[in-house]
Short mmCIF file of C-alpha atoms and ligand atoms in Angstrom, two decimals:
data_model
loop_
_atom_site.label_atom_id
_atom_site.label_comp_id
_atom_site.label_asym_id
_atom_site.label_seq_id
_atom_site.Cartn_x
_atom_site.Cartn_y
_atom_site.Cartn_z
CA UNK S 1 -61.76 37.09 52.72
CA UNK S 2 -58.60 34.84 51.64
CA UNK S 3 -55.92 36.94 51.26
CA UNK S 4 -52.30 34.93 50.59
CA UNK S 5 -49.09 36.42 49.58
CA UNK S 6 -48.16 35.53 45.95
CA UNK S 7 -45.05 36.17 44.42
CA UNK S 8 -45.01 38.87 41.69
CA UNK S 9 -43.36 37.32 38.83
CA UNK S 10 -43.72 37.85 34.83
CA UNK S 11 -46.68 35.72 35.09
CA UNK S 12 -48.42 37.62 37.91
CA UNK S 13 -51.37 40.55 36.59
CA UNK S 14 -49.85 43.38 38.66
CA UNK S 15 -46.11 41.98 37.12
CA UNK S 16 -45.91 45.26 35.04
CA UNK S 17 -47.16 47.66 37.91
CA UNK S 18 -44.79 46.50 39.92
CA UNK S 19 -41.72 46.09 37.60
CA UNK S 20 -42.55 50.08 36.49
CA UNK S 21 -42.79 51.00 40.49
CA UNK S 22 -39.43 49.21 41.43
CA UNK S 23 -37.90 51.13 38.00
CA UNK S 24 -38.75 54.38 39.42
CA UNK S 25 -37.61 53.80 42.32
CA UNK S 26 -34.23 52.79 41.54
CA UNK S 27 -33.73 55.54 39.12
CA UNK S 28 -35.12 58.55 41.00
CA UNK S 29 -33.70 57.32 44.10
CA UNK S 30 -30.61 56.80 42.74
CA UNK S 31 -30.38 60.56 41.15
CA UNK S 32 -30.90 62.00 44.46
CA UNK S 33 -28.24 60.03 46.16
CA UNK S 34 -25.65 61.01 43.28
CA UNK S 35 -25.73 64.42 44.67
CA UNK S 36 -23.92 66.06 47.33
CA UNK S 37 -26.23 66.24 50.63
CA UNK S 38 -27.29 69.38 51.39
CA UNK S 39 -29.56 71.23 53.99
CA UNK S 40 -33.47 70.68 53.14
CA UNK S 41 -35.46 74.20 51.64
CA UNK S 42 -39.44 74.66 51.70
CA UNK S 43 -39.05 74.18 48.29
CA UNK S 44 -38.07 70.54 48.49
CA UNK S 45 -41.27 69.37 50.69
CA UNK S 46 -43.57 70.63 47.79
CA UNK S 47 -41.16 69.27 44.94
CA UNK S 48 -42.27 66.93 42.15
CA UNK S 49 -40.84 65.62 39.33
CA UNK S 50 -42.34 63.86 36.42
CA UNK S 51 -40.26 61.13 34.55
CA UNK S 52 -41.38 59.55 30.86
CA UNK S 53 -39.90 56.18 30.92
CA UNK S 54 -39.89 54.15 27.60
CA UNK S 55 -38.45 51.28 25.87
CA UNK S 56 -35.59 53.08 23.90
CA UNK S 57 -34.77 55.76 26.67
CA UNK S 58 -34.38 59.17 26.08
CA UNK S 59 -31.50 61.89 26.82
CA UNK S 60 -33.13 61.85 30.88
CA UNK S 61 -33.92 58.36 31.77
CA UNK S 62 -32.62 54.91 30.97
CA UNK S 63 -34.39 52.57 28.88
CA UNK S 64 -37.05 50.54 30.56
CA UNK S 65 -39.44 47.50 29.39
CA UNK S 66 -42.43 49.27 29.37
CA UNK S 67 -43.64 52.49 28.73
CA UNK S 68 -44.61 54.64 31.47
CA UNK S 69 -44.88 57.94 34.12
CA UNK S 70 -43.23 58.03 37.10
CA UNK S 71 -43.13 60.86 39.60
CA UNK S 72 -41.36 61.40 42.57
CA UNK S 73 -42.26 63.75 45.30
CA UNK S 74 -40.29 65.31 47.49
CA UNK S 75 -36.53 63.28 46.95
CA UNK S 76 -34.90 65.33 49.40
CA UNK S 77 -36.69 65.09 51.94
CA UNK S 78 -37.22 61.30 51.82
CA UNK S 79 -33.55 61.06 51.36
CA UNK S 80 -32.74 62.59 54.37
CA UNK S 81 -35.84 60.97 56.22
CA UNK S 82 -34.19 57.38 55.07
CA UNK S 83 -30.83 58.52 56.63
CA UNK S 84 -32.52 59.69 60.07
CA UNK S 85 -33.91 56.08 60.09
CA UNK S 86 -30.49 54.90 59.68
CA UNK S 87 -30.94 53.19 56.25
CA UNK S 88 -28.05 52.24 54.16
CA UNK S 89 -28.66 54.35 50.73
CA UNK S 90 -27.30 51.19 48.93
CA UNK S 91 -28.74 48.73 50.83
CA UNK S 92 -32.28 50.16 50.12
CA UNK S 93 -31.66 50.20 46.35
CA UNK S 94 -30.09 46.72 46.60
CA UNK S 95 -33.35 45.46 48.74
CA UNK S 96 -35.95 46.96 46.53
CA UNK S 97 -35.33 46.06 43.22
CA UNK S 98 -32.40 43.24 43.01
CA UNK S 99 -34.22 40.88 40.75
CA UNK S 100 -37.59 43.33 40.01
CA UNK S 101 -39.25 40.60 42.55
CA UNK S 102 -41.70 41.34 45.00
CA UNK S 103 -44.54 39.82 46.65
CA UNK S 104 -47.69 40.86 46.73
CA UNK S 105 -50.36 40.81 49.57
CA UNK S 106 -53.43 41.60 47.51
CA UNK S 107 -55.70 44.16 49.51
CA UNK S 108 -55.52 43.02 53.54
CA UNK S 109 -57.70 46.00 54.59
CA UNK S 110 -60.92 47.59 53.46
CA UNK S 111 -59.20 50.12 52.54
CA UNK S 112 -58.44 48.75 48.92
CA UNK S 113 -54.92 49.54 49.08
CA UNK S 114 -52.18 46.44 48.05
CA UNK S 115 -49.33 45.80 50.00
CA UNK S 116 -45.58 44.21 48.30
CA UNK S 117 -42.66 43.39 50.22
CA UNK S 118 -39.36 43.89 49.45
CA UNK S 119 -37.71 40.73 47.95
CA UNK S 120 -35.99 40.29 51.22
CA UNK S 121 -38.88 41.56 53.42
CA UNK S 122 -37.44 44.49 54.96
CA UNK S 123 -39.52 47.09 53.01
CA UNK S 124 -42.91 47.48 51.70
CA UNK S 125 -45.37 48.95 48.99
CA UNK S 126 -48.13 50.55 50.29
CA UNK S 127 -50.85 51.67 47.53
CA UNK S 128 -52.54 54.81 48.52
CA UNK S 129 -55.65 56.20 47.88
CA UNK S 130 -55.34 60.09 46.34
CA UNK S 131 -56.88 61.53 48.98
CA UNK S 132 -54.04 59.75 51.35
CA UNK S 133 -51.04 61.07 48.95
CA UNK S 134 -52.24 64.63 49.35
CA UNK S 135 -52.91 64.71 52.79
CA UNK S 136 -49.29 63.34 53.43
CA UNK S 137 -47.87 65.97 50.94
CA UNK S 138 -49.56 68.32 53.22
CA UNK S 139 -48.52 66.85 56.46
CA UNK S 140 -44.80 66.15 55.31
CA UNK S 141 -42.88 69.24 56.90
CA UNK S 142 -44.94 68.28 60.61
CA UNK S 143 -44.00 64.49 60.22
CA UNK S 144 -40.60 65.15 59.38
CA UNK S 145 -40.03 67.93 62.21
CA UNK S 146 -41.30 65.21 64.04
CA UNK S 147 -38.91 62.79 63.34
CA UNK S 148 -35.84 64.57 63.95
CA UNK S 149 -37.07 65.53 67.36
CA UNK S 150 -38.18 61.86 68.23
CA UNK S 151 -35.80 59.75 67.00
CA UNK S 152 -37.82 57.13 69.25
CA UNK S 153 -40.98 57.44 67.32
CA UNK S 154 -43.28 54.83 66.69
CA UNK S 155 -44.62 56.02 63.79
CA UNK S 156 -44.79 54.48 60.54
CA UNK S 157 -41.63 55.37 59.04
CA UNK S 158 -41.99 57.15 55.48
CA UNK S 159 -39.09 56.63 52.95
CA UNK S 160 -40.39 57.46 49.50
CA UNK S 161 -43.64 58.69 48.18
CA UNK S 162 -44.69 57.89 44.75
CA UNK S 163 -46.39 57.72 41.76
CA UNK S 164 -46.40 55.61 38.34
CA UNK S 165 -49.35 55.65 35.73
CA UNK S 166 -49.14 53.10 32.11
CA UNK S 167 -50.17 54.42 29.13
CA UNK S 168 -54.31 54.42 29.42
CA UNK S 169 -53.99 53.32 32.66
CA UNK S 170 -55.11 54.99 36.30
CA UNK S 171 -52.42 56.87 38.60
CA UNK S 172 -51.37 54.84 41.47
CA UNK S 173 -49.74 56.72 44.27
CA UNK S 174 -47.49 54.58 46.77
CA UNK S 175 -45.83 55.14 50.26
CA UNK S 176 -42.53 52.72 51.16
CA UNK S 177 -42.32 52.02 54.35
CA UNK S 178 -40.90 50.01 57.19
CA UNK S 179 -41.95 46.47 58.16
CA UNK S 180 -42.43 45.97 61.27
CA UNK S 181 -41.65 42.30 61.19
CA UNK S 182 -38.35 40.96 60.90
CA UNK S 183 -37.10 38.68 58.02
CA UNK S 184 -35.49 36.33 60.48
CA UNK S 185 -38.03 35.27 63.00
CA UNK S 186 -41.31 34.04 63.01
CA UNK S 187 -44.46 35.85 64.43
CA UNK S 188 -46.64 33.73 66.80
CA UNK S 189 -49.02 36.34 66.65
CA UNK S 190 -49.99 39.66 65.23
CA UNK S 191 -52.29 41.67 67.04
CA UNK S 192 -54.03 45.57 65.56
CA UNK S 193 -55.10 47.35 68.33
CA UNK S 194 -56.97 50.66 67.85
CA UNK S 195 -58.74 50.73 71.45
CA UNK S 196 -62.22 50.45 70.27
CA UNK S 197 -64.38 47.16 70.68
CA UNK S 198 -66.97 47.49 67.82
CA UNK S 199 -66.21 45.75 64.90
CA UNK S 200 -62.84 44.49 66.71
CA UNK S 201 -63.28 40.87 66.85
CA UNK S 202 -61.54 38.37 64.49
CA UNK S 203 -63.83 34.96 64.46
CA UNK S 204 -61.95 32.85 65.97
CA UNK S 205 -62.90 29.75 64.45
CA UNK S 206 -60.26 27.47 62.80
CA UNK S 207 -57.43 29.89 63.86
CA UNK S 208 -55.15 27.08 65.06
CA UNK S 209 -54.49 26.56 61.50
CA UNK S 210 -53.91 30.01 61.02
CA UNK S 211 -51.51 31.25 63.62
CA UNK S 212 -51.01 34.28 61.14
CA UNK S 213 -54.23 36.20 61.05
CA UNK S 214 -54.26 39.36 62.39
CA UNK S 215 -56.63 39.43 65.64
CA UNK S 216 -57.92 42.45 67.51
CA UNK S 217 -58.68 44.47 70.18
CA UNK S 218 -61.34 41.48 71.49
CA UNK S 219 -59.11 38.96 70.68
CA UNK S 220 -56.58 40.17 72.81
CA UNK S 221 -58.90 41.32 75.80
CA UNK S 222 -60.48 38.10 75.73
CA UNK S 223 -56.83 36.25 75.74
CA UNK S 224 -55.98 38.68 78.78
CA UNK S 225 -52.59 39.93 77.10
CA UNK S 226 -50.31 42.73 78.19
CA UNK S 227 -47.39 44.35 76.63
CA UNK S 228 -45.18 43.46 79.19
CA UNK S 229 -42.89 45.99 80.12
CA UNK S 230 -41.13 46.53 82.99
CA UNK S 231 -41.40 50.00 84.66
CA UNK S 232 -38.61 51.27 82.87
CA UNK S 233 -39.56 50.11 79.41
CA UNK S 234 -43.28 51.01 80.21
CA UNK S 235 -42.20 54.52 81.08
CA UNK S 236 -40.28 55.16 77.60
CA UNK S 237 -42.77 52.96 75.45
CA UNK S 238 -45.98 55.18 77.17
CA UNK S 239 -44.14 58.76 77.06
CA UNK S 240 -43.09 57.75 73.54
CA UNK S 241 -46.17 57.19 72.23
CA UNK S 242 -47.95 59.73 73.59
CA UNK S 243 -45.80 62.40 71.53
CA UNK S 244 -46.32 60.39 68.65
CA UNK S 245 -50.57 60.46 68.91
CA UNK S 246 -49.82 63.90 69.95
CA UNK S 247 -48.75 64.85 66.96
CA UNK S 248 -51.47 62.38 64.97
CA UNK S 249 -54.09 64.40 67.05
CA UNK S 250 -52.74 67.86 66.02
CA UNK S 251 -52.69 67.09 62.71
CA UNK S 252 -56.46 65.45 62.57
CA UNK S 253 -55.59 61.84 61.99
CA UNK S 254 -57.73 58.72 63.09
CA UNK S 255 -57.98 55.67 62.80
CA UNK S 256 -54.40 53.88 62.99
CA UNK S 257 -53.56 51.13 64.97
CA UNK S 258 -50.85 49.74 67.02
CA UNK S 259 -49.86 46.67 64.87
CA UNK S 260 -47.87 43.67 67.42
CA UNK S 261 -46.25 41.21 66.52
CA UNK S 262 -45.26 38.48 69.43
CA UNK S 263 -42.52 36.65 69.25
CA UNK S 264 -42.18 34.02 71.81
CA UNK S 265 -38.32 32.89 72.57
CA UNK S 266 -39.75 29.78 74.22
CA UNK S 267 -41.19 28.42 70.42
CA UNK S 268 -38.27 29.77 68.81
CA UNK S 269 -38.65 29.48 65.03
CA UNK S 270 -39.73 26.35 63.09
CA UNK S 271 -37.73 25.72 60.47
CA UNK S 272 -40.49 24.59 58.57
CA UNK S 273 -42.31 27.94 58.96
CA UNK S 274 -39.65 30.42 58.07
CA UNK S 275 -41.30 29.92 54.26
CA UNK S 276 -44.83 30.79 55.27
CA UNK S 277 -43.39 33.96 57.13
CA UNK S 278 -45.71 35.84 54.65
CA UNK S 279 -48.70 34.99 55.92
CA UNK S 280 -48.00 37.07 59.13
CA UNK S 281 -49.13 39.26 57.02
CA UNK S 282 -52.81 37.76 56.21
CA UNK S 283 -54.36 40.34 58.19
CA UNK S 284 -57.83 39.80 57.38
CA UNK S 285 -56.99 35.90 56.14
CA UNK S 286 -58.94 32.57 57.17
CA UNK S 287 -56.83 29.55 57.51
CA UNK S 288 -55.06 28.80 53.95
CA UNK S 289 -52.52 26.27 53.26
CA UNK S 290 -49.20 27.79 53.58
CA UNK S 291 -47.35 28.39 50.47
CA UNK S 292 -43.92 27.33 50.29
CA UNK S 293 -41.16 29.45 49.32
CA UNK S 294 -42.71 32.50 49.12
CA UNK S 295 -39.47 34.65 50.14
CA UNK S 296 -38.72 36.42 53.20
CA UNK S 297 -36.31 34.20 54.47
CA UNK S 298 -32.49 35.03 56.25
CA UNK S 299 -30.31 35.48 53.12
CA UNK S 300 -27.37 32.21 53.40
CA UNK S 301 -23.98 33.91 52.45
CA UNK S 302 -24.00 32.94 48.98
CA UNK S 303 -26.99 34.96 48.69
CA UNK S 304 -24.94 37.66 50.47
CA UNK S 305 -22.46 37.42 48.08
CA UNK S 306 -24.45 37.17 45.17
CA UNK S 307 -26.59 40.59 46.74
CA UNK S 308 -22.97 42.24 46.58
CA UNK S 309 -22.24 41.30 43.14
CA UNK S 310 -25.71 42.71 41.71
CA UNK S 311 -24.92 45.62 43.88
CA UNK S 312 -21.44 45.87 42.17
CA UNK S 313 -23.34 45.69 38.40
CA UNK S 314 -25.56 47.64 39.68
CA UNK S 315 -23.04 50.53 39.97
CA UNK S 316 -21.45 49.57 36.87
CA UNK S 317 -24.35 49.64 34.58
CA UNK S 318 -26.05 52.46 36.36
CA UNK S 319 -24.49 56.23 37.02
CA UNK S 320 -26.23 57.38 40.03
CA UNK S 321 -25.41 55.46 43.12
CA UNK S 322 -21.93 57.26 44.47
CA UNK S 323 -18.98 54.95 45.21
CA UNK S 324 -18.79 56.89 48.66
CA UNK S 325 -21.82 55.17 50.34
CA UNK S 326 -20.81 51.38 48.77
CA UNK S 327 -16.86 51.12 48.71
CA UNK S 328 -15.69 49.92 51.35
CA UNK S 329 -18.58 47.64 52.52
CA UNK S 330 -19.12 43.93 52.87
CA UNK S 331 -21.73 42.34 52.47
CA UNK S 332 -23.01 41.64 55.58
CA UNK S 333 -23.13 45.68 56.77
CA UNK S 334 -24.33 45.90 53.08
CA UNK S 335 -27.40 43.57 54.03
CA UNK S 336 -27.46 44.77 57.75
CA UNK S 337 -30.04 47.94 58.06
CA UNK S 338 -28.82 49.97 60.78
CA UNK S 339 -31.53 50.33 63.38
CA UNK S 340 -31.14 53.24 66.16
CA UNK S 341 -34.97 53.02 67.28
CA UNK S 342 -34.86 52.13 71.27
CA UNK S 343 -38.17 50.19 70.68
CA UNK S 344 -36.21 48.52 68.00
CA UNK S 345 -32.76 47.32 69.66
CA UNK S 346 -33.63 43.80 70.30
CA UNK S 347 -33.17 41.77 66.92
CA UNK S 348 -35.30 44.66 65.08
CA UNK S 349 -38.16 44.65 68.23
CA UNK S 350 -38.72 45.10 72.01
CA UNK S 351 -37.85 42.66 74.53
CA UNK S 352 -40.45 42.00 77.03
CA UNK S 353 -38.77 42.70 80.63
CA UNK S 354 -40.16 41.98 84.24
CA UNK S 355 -40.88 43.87 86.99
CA UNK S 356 -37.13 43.57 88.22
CA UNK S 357 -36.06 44.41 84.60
CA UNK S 358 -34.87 41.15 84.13
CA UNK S 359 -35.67 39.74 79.90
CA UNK S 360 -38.96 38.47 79.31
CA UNK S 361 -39.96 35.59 77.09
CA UNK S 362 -41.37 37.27 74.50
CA UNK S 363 -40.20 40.01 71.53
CA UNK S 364 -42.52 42.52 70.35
CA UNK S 365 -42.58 44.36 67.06
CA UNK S 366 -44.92 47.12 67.19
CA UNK S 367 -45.59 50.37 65.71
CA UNK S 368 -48.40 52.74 64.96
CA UNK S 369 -49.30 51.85 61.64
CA UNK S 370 -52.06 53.33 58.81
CA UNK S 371 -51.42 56.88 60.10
CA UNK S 372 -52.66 58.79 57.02
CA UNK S 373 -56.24 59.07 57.56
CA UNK S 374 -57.65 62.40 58.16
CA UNK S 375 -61.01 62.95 60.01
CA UNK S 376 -62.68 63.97 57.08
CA UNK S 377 -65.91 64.23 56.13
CA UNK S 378 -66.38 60.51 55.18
CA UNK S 379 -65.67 59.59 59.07
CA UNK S 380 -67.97 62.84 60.34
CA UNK S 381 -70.55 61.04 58.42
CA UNK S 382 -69.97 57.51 59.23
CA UNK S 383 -69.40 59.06 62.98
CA UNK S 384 -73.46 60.07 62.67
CA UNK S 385 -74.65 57.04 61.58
CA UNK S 386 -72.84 54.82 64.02
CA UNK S 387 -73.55 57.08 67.33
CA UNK S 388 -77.41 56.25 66.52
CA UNK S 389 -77.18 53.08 67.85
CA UNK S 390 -73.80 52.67 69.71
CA UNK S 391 -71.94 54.27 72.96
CA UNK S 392 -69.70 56.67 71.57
CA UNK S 393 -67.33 55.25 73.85
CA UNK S 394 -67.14 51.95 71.34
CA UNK S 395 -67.26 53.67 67.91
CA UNK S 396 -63.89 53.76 66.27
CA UNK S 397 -64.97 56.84 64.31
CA UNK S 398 -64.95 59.62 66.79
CA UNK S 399 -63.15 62.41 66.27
CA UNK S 400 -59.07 62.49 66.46
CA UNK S 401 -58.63 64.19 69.84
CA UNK S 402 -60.52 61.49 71.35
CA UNK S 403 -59.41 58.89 69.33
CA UNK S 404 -55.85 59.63 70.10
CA UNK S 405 -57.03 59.76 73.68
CA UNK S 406 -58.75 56.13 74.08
CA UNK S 407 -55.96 54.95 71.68
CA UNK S 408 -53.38 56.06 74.43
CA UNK S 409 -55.61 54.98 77.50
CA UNK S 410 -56.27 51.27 75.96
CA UNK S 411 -52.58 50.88 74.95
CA UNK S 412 -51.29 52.32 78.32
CA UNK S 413 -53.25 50.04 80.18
CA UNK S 414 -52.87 46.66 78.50
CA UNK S 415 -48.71 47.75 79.14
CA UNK S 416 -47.66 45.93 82.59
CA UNK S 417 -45.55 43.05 83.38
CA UNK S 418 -46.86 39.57 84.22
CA UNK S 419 -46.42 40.01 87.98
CA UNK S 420 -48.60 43.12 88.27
CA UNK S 421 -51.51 41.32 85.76
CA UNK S 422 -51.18 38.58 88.36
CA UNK S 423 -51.39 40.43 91.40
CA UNK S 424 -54.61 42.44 90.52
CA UNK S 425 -55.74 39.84 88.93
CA UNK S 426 -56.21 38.07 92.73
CA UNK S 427 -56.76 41.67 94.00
CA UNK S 428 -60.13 41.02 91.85
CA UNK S 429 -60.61 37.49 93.03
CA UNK S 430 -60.84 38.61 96.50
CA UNK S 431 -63.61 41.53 96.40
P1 LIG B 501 -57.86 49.59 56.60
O1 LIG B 501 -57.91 51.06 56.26
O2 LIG B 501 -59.05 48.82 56.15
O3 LIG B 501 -57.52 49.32 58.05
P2 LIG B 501 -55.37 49.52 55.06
O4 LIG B 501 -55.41 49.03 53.66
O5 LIG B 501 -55.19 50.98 55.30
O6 LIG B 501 -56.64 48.94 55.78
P3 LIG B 501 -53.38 48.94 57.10
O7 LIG B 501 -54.30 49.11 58.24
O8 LIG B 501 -52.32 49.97 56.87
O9 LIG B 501 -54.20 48.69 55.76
O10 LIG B 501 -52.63 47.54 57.21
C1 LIG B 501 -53.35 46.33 57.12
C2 LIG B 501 -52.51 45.21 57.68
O11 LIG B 501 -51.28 45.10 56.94
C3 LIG B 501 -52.10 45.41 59.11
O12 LIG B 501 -53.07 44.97 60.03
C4 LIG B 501 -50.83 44.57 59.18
O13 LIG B 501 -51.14 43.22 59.33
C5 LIG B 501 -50.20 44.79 57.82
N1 LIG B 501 -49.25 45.93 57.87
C6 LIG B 501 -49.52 47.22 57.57
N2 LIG B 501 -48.45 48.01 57.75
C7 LIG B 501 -47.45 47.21 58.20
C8 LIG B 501 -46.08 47.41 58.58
N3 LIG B 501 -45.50 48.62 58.55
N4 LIG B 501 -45.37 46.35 58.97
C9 LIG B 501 -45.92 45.12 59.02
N5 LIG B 501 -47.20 44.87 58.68
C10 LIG B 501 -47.96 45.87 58.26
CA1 LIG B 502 -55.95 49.92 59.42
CA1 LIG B 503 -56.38 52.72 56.13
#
């Protein structure tokens, strides 16, 4: 399966979709932020609210291109889930929908759902399935409890949950969420580790001219790889996680991953692959010709500037976005998202450190990603059907306490620096 990213322009089929999602976005998001912060109720983790959009506008919302139904769920609460993550309110608005442009990734997983980034690549789109949306309605209040007491966490982080529908057309819910990868540096090479070994093998053949794909849990046994963290690190990345599957395991959840990206200092980035940074994201991808200009790239300062000046129309043409949380700025801490994750201090990852703590050669950017499936009774079934003929040990559909528990034994012990791989490694050679 070929899967590129394509820019989503007028000309592209999900052009409308998308325009009518970014829309949404920027007016719901922006009525929420016009209002005076207050403390969160119960109320506001069940809230909904519908929103008619159509070419003339109407007394509530602004005229739009097309006609069509947005709802939001839950404002509140995302807006004060964005702010725990440290996101500029304007900067979000200015990121998602300066210029309506996005690019798409088509459907990576076999899952069905599509994936857009964010014009400048910070955000992105995550189609759900309805069974997905309602379980994360359901889990909100745990996840954001969560949150606030693990400002640390590894966890996907949530910042708006959707919904749009066209005339005649089907309901698509979406999630936005962080990306993991930074705009600035290039990936060597992504890794989506769930701790199982069936089914967890990316064919290596012609992957030289695909340094993008996204390999797995063979791939990276086979390529004896560690996480390496000093003792230190290793102690705060382990603990960390742990509360984080903790809470995936109390709430029924399987099947997620630990996404990696590696970033090795030593390459540094090529120039002349800074354009194809999308196809990190070709998770399921077989070697393609890299597609020039396809975004993501560092912003130069005139497209700082000119990000400050939409911003500053932005405010004029549209009410909601309060002068509080954009006076003041320039653009630079108007483009610069404010990250207070530990695991995401160095340049938006984790540095790699040695055993005496001093820097490694290598940047990861890792989270636990695709956290919203619940052991239902798809997986009970598919768990039957598999455990005929495999070691129950290997299937990746077992149920979420012991999911959570290989996922948290496999991760733990690929985590160790160089030095200690090294030493057991002639430890072995000598029995
Ligand atoms: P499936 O259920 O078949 O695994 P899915 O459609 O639910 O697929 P995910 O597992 O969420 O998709 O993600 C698929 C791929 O998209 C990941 O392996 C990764 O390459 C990329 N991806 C997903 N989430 C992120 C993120 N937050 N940051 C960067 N890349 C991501
Ligand atoms: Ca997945
Ligand atoms: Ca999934």
């Amino acid at each position: 399966r070929v899967v590129v990213g394509t820019k989503v322009d007028q000309n592209h089929v999900n052009w409308v979709t998308a325009y009518n999602m970014l829309t949404g976005i920027r007016f719901t998001v922006s009525r929420t932020n016009a209002k005076m912060d207050r403390e969160l109720t119960d109320a506001d983790f069940d809230a909904k609210h519908k929103f008619s959009f159509d070419i003339t506008g109407n007394e509530l919302t602004p005229s739009a291109k097309y006609d069509f139904k947005f709802k939001d769920y839950a404002p509140w609460v995302f807006r004060h889930l964005r702010t725990t993550f440290g996101l500029d309110p304007a900067d979000y608005l200015v990121s998602l929908t300066s210029k309506y442009i996005l690019s798409e990734l088509g459907s990576p997983g076999k899952s069905g759902s599509f994936f857009y980034f964010s014009r400048d690549y910070k955000y992105i789109i995550k189609t759900i399935h309805h069974g997905e949306h309602k379980f994360l309605r359901k889990i909100l209040k745990d996840y954001y409890n969560h949150v606030q007491e693990n400002p640390n966490t590894l966890l996907s982080q949530f910042y708006g949950l959707h919904r749009v529908k066209i005339p005649y057309g089907r309901k698509i819910h979406f999630v936005v969420m962080n990306n993991l990868f930074p705009p600035h540096r290039d990936i060597h090479r992504t890794f989506d580790l769930k701790g199982s070994t069936i089914g967890r093998d990316f064919k290596e053949e012609g992957l030289d001219e695909n340094p993008r794909a996204t390999l797995k849990d063979l791939n990276w046994l086979r390529r004896g790889l560690h996480l390496e963290f000093g003792p230190g690190k290793k102690k705060a990345f382990v603990e960390q996680m742990q509360k984080d599957v903790k809470l995936l395991q109390k709430l029924h959840i399987m099947d997620y991953s630990m996404l990696i990206g590696i970033h090795d200092l030593e390459k540094g980035n090529e120039e002349n692959l800074r354009d194809k940074t999308l196809q990190v994201f070709q998770p399921g991808g077989e070697a393609e010709d890299p597609q020039p200009n396809m975004l993501a790239r560092t912003p130069s300062k005139l497209e700082s500037a000119r990000k400050a000046k939409e911003l500053r129309q932005m405010i004029k043409t549209q009410k909601p976005v309060p002068m509080e949380q954009t006076a003041n700025k320039m653009p630079d801490e108007l483009q610069g998202q404010k990250k207070n994750n530990f695991f995401y201090v160095d340049d938006g990852g984790f540095r790699a450190t040695h055993e005496d703590d001093a820097p490694g050669e290598e940047i990861y950017y890792l989270g636990i990603i695709d956290c919203l499936t619940h052991y239902n009774l798809i997986k009970r079934i598919e768990h039957r059907w598999k455990g005929l003929t495999n070691e129950e040990s290997q299937i990746s559909a077992i149920p979420p306490e012991r999911y959570g528990d290989r996922f948290i034994k496999f991760i733990s012990s690929v985590t160790k620096t160089r030095e200690a791989a090294e030493r057991e490694k002639t430890e072995d050679a000598a029995h």
